[in-house]
PDB file of C-alpha atoms and ligand atoms in Angstrom:
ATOM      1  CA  UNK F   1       2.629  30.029  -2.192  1.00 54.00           C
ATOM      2  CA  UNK F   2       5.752  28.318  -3.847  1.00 72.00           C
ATOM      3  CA  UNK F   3       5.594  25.897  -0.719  1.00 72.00           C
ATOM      4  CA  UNK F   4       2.485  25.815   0.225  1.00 90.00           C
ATOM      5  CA  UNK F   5      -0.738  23.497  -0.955  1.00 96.00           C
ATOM      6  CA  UNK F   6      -3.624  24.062  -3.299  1.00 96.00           C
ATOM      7  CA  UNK F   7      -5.840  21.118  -3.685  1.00 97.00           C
ATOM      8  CA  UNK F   8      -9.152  20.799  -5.842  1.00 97.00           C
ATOM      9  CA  UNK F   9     -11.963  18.681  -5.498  1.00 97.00           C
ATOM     10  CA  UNK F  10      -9.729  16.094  -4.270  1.00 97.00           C
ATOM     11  CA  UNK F  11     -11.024  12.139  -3.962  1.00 97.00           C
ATOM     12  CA  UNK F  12      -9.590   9.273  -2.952  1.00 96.00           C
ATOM     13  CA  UNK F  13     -11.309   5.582  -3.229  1.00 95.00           C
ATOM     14  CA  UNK F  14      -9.804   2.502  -2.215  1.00 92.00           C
ATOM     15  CA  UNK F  15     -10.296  -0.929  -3.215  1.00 88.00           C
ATOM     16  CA  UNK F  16     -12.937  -1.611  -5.970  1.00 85.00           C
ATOM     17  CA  UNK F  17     -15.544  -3.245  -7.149  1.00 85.00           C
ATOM     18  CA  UNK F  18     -18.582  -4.265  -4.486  1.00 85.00           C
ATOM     19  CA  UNK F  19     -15.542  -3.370  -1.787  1.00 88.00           C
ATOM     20  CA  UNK F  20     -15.216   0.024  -3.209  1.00 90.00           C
ATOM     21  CA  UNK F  21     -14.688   2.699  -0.256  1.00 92.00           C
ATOM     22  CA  UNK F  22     -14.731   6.374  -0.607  1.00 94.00           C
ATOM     23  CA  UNK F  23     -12.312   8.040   1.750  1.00 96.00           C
ATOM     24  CA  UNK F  24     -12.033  11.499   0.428  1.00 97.00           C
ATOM     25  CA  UNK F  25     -14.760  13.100  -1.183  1.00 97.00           C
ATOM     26  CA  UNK F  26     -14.141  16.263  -2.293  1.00 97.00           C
ATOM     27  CA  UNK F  27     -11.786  18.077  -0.306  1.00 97.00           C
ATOM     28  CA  UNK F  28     -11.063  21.908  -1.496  1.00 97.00           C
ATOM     29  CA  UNK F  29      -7.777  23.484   0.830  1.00 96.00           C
ATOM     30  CA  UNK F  30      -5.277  26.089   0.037  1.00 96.00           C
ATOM     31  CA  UNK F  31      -2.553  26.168   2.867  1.00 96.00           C
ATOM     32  CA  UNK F  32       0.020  29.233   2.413  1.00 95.00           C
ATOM     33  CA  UNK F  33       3.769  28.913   2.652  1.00 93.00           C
ATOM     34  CA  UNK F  34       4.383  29.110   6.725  1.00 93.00           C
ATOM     35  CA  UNK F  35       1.062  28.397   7.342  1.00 95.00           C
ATOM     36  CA  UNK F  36       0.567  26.123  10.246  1.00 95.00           C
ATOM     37  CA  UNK F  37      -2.806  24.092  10.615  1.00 96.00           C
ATOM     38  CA  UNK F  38      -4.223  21.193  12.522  1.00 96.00           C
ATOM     39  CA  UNK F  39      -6.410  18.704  11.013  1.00 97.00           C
ATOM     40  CA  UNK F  40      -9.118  17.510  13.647  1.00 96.00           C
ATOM     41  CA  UNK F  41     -11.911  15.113  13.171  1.00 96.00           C
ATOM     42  CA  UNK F  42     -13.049  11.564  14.322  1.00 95.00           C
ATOM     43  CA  UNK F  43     -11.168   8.422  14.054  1.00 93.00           C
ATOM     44  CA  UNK F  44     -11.916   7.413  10.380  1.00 94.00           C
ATOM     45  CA  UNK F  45     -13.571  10.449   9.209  1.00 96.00           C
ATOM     46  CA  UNK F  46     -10.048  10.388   7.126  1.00 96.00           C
ATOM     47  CA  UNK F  47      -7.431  12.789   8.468  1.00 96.00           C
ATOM     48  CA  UNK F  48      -4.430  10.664   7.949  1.00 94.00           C
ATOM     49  CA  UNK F  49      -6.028   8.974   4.565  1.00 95.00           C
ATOM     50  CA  UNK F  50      -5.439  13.011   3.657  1.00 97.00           C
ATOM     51  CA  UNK F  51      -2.042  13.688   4.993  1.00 96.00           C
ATOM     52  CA  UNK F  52      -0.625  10.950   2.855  1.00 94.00           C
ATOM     53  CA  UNK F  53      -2.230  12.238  -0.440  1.00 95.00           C
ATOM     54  CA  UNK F  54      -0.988  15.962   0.493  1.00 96.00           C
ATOM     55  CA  UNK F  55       2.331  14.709   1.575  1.00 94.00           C
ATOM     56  CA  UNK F  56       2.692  12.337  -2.085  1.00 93.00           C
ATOM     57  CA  UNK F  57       2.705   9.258  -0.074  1.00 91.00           C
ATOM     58  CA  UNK F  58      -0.301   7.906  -1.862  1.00 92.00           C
ATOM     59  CA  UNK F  59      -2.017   9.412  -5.191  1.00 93.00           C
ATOM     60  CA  UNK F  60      -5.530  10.779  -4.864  1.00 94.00           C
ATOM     61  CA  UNK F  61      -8.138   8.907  -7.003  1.00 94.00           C
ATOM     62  CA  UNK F  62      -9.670  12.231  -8.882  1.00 95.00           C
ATOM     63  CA  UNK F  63      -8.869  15.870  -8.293  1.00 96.00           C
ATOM     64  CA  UNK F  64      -5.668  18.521  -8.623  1.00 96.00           C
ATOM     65  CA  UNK F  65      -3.228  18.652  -6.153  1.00 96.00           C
ATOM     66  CA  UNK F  66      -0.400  21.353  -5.922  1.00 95.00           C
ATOM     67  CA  UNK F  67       2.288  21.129  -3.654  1.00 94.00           C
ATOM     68  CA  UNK F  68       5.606  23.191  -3.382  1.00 89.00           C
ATOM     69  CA  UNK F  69       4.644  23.899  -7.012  1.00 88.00           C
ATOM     70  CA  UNK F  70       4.838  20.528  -8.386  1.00 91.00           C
ATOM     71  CA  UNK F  71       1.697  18.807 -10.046  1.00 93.00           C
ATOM     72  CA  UNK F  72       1.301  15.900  -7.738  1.00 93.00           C
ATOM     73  CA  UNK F  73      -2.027  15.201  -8.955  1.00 91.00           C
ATOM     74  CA  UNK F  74       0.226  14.143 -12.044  1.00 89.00           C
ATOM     75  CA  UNK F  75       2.863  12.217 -10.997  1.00 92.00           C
ATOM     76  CA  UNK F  76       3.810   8.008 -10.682  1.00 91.00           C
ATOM     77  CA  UNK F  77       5.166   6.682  -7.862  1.00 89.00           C
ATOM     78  CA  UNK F  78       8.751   7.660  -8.724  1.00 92.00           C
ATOM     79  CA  UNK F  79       8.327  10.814  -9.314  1.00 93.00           C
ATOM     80  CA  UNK F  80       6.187  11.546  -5.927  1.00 92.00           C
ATOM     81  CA  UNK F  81       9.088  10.260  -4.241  1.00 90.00           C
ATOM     82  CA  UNK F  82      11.686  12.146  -5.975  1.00 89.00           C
ATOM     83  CA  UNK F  83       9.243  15.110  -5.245  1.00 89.00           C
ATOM     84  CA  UNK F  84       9.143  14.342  -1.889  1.00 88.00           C
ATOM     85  CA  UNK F  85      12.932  14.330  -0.919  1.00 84.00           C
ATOM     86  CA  UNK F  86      14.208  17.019   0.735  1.00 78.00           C
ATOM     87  CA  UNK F  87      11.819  18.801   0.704  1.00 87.00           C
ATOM     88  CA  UNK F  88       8.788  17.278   2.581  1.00 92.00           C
ATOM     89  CA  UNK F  89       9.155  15.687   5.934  1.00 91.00           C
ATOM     90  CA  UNK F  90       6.680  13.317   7.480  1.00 91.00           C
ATOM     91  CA  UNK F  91       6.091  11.988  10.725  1.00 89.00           C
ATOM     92  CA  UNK F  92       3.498   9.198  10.655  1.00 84.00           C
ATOM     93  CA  UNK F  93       1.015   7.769  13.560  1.00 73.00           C
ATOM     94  CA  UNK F  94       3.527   5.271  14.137  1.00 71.00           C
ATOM     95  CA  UNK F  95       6.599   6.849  14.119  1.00 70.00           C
ATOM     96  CA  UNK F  96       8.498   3.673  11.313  1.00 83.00           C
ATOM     97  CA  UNK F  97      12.202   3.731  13.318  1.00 91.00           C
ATOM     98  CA  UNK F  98      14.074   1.129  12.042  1.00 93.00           C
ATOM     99  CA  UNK F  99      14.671  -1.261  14.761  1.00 93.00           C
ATOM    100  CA  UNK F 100      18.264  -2.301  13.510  1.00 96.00           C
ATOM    101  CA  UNK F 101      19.328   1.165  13.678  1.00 96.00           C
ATOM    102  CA  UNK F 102      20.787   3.686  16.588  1.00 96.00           C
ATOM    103  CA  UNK F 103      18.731   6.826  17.204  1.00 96.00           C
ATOM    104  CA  UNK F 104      21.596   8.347  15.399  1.00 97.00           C
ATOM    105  CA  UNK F 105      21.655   6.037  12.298  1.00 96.00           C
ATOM    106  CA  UNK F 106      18.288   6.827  11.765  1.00 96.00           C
ATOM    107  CA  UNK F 107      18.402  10.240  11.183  1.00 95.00           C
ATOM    108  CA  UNK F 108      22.202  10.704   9.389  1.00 96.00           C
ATOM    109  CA  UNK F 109      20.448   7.553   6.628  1.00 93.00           C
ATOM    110  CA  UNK F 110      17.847   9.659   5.132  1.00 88.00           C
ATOM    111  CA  UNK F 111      20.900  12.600   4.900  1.00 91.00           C
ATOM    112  CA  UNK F 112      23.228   9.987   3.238  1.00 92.00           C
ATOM    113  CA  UNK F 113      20.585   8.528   1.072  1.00 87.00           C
ATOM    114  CA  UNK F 114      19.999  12.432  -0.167  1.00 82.00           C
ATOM    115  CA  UNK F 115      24.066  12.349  -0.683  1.00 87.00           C
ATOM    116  CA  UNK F 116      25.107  14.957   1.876  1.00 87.00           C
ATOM    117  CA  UNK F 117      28.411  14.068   3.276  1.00 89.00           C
ATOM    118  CA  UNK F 118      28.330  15.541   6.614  1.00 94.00           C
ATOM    119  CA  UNK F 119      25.306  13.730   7.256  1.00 95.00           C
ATOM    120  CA  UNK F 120      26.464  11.853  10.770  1.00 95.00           C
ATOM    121  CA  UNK F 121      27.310  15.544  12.237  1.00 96.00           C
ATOM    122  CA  UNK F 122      24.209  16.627  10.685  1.00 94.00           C
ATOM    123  CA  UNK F 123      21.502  13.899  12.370  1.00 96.00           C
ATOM    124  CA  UNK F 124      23.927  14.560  15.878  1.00 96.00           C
ATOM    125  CA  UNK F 125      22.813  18.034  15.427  1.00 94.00           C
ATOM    126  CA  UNK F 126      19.410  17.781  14.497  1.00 91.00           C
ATOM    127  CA  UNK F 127      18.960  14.654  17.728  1.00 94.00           C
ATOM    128  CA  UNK F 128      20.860  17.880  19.957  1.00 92.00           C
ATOM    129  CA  UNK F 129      18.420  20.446  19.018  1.00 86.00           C
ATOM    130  CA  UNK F 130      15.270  17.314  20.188  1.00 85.00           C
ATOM    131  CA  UNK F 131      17.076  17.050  23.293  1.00 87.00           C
ATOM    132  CA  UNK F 132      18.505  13.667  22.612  1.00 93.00           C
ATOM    133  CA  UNK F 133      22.486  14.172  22.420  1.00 94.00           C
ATOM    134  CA  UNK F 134      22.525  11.588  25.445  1.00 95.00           C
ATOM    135  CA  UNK F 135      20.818   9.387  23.491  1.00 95.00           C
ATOM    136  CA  UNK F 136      22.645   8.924  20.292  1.00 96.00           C
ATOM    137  CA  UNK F 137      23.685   4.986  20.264  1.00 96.00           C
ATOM    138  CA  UNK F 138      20.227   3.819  21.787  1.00 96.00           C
ATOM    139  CA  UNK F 139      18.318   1.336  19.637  1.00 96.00           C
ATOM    140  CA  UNK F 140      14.440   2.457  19.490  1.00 93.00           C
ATOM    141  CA  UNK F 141      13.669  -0.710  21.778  1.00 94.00           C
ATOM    142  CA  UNK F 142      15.737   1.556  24.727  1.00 95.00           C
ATOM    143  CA  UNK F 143      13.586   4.325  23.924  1.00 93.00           C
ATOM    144  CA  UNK F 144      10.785   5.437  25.760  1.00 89.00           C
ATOM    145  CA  UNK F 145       7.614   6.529  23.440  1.00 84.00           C
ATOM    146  CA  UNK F 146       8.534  10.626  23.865  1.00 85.00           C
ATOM    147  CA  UNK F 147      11.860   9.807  22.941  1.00 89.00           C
ATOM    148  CA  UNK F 148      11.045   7.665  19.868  1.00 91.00           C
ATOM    149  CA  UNK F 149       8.782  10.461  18.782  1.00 88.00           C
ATOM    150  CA  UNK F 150      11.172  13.027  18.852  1.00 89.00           C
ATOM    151  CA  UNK F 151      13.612  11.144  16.848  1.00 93.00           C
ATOM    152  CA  UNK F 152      11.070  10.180  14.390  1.00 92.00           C
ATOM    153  CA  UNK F 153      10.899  14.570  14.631  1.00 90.00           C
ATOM    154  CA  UNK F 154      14.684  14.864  14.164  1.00 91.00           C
ATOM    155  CA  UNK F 155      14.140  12.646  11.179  1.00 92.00           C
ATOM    156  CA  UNK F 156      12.131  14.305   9.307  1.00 90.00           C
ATOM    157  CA  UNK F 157      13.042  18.289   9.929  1.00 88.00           C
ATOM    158  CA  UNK F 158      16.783  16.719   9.400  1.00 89.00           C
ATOM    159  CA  UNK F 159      16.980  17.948   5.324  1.00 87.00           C
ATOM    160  CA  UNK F 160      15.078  21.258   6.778  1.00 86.00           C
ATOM    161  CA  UNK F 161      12.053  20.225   4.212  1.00 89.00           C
ATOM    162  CA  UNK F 162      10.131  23.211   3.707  1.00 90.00           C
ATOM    163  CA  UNK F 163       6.807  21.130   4.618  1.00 94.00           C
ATOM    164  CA  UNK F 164       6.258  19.040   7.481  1.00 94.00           C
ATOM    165  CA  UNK F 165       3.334  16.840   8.238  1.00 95.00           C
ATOM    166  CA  UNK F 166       2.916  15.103  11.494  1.00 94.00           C
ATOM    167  CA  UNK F 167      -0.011  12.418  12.114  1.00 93.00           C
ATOM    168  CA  UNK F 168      -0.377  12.581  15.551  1.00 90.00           C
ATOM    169  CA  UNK F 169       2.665  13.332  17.043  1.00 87.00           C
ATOM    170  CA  UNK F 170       1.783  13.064  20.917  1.00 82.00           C
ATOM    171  CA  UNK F 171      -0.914  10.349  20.366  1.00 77.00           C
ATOM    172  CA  UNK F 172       1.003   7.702  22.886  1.00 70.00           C
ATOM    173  CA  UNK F 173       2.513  10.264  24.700  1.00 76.00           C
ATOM    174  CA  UNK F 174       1.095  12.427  28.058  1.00 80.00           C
ATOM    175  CA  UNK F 175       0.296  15.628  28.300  1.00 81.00           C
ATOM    176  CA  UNK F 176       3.270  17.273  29.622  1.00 82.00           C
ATOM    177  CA  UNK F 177       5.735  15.395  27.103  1.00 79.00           C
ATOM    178  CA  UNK F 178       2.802  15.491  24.248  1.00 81.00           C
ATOM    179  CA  UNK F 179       3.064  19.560  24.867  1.00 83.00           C
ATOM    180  CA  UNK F 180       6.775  19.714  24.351  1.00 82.00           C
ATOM    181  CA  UNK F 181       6.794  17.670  21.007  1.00 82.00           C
ATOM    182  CA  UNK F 182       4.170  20.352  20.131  1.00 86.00           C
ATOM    183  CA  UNK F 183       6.473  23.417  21.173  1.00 87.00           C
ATOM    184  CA  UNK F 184       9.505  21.672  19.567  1.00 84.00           C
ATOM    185  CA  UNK F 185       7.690  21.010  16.262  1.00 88.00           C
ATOM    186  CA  UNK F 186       6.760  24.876  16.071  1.00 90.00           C
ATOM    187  CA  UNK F 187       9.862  26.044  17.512  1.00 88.00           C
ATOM    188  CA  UNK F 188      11.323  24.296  14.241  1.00 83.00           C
ATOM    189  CA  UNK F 189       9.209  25.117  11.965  1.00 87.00           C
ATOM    190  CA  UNK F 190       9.498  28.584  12.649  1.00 89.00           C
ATOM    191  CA  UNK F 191      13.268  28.628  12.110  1.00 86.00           C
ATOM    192  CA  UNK F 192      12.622  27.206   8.183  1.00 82.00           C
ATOM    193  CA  UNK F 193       9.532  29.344   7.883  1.00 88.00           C
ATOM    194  CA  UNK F 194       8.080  25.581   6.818  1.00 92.00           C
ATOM    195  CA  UNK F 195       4.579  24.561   6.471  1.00 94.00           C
ATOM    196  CA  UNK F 196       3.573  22.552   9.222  1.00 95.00           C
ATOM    197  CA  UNK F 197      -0.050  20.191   8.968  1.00 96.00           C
ATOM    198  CA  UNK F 198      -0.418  18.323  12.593  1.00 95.00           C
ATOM    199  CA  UNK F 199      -3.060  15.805  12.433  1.00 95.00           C
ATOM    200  CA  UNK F 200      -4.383  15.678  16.429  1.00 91.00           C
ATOM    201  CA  UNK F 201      -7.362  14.713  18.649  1.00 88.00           C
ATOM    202  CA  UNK F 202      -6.441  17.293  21.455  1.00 86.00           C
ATOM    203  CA  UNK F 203      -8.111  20.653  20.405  1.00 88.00           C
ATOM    204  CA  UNK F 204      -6.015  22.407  22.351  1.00 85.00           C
ATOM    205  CA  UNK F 205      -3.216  21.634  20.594  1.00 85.00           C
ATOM    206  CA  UNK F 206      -5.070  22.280  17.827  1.00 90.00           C
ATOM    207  CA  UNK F 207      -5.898  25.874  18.868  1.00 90.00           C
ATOM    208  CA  UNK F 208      -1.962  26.269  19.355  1.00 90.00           C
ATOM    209  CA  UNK F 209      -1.914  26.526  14.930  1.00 93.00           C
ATOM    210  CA  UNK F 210      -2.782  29.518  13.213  1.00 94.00           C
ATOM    211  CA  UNK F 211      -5.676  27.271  11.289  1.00 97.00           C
ATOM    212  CA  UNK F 212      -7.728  24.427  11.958  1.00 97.00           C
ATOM    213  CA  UNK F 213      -9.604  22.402   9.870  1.00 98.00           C
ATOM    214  CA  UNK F 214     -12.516  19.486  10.903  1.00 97.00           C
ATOM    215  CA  UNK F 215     -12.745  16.215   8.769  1.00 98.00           C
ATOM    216  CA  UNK F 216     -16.219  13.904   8.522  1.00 97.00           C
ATOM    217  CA  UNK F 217     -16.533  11.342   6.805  1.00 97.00           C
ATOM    218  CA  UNK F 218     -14.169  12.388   3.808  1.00 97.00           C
ATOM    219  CA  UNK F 219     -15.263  15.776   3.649  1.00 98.00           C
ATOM    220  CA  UNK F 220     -14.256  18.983   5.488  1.00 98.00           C
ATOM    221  CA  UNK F 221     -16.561  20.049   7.848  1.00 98.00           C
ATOM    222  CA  UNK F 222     -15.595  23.399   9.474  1.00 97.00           C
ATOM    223  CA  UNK F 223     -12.202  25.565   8.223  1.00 97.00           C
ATOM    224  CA  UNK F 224     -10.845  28.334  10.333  1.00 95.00           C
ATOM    225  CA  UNK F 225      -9.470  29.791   7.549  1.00 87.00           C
ATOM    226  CA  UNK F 226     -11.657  29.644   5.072  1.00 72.00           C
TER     227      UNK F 226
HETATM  228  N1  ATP J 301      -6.349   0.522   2.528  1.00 96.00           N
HETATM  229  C1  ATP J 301      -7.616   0.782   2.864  1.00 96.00           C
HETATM  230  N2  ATP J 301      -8.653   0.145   2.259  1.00 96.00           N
HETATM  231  C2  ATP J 301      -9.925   0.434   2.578  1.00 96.00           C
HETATM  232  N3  ATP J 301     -10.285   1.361   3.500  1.00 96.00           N
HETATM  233  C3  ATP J 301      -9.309   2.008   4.131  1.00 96.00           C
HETATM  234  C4  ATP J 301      -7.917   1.771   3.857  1.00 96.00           C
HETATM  235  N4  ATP J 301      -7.174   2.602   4.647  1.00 96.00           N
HETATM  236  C5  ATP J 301      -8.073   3.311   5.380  1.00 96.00           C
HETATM  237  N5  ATP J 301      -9.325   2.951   5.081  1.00 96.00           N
HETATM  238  C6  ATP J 301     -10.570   3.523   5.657  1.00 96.00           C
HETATM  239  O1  ATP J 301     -10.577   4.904   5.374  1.00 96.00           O
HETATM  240  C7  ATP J 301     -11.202   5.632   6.415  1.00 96.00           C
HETATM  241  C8  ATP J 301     -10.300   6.794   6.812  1.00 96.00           C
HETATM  242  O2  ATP J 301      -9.121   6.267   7.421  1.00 96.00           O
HETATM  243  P1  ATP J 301      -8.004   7.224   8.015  1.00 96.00           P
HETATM  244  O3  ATP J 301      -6.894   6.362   8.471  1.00 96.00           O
HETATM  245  O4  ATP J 301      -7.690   8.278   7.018  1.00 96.00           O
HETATM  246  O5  ATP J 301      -8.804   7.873   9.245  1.00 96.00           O
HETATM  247  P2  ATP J 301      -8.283   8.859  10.383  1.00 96.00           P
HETATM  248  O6  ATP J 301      -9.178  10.058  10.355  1.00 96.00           O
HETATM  249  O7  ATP J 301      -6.816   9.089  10.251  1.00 96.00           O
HETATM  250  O8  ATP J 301      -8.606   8.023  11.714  1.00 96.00           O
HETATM  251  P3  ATP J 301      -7.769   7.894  13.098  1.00 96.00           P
HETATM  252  O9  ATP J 301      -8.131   9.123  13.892  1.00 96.00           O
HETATM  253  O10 ATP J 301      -8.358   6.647  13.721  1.00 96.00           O
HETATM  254  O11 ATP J 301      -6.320   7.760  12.788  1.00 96.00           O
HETATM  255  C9  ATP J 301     -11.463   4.617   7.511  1.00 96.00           C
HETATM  256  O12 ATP J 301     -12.833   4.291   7.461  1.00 96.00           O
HETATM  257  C10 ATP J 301     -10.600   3.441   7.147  1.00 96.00           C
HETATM  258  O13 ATP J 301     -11.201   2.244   7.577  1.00 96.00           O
HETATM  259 MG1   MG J 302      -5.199   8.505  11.408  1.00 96.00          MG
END
């Protein structure tokens, strides 16, 4: 479990006041180290709204939270990030490439930022293994969308963080190039024994995890695993 999640009663409002929303209301999940799940449900019912709480992007409202160990339930901004480095990888609905940067400069930055010096033959590697040597000194704008997506995917399994989370990784993409990003995301995750969470409307992708678990409206509504 060292890597995995345990979450309790988790909430999450935003805003306040009259304009008070509740986006999570209650959500009970423990995901095992190496588990991999896909979280399902309809477009608001608050699947990505959960990712970034699990993930420490945002801090839940209410609730305990448990990931890799650490008390994240517990922790300011700072310390979610420091948390987070290294050892979580995210890839969000849209995939955040910096536009000023080569497909190769965006993965090695992360690696420099987290001070490893052979970070440039490190992101070459990692953009290799996504089938994207050929595309090293391409600005995202010469991208296409499966191509973007798998460098936002090089990105984050880069530091070889031991969870991933991926908000719809073939959203924009078809169904022959969505299916790859799928088998590439597992195929890597099975070499770190990581804990993979893919947020996705196509259920059979979903059915490709060993768990899957159904948002509405801020609550979960069916659990594979449970
Ligand atoms: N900053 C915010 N302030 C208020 N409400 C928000 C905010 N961000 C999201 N919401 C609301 O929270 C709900 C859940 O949003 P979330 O993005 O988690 O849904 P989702 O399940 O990921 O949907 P989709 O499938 O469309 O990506 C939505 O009703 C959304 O309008
Ligand atoms: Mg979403």
């Amino acid at each position: 479990m060292e890597f995995g999640i345990v979450a309790r009663d988790l909430r999450l409002t935003l805003g306040s006041g009259a304009s008070a929303v509740e986006i999570l209301r209650g959500i009970d999940i423990t995901v095992p180290q190496g588990q991999t799940l896909a979280l399902l449900g309809p477009s608001g019912s608050g699947k990505s709204s959960l990712m970034s709480v699990l993930c420490g992007l945002e801090r839940a409202t209410s609730g305990t939270l448990r990931v890799a160990g650490e008390d994240f339930a517990g922790m300011d901004e700072d310390a979610l990030a420091r948390a987070r480095r290294g050892r979580i990888g995210v890839v969000l609905q849209a995939f955040h490439l910096l536009p000023t940067m080569t497909a190769l400069e965006n993965v090695a930055t992360p690696l420099e930022l987290a001070g490893m010096d052979d970070a440039r033959q490190r992101a070459e590697a990692e953009l290799a293994a996504v089938g994207l040597a050929h595309r090293l000194s391409h600005y995202p704008a010469q991208l296409s969308g499966g191509e973007q997506q798998r460098v936002a995917i090089a990105r984050a399994l880069a530091p070889r963080p031991m969870l991933v989370f991926a908000d719809e990784p073939t959203g924009n993409l078809d169904a022959g190039t969505g299916g790859a990003i799928i088998d590439l995301l597992l195929a890597r995750r099975a070499e770190a024994g990581a804990t993979l969470l893919i947020i996705t409307h196509d259920e059979s992708l979903a059915r490709r995890c060993e768990r899957v678990v159904t948002l509405a409206d801020g609550r979960i509504a069916s659990d594979s695993g449970a």
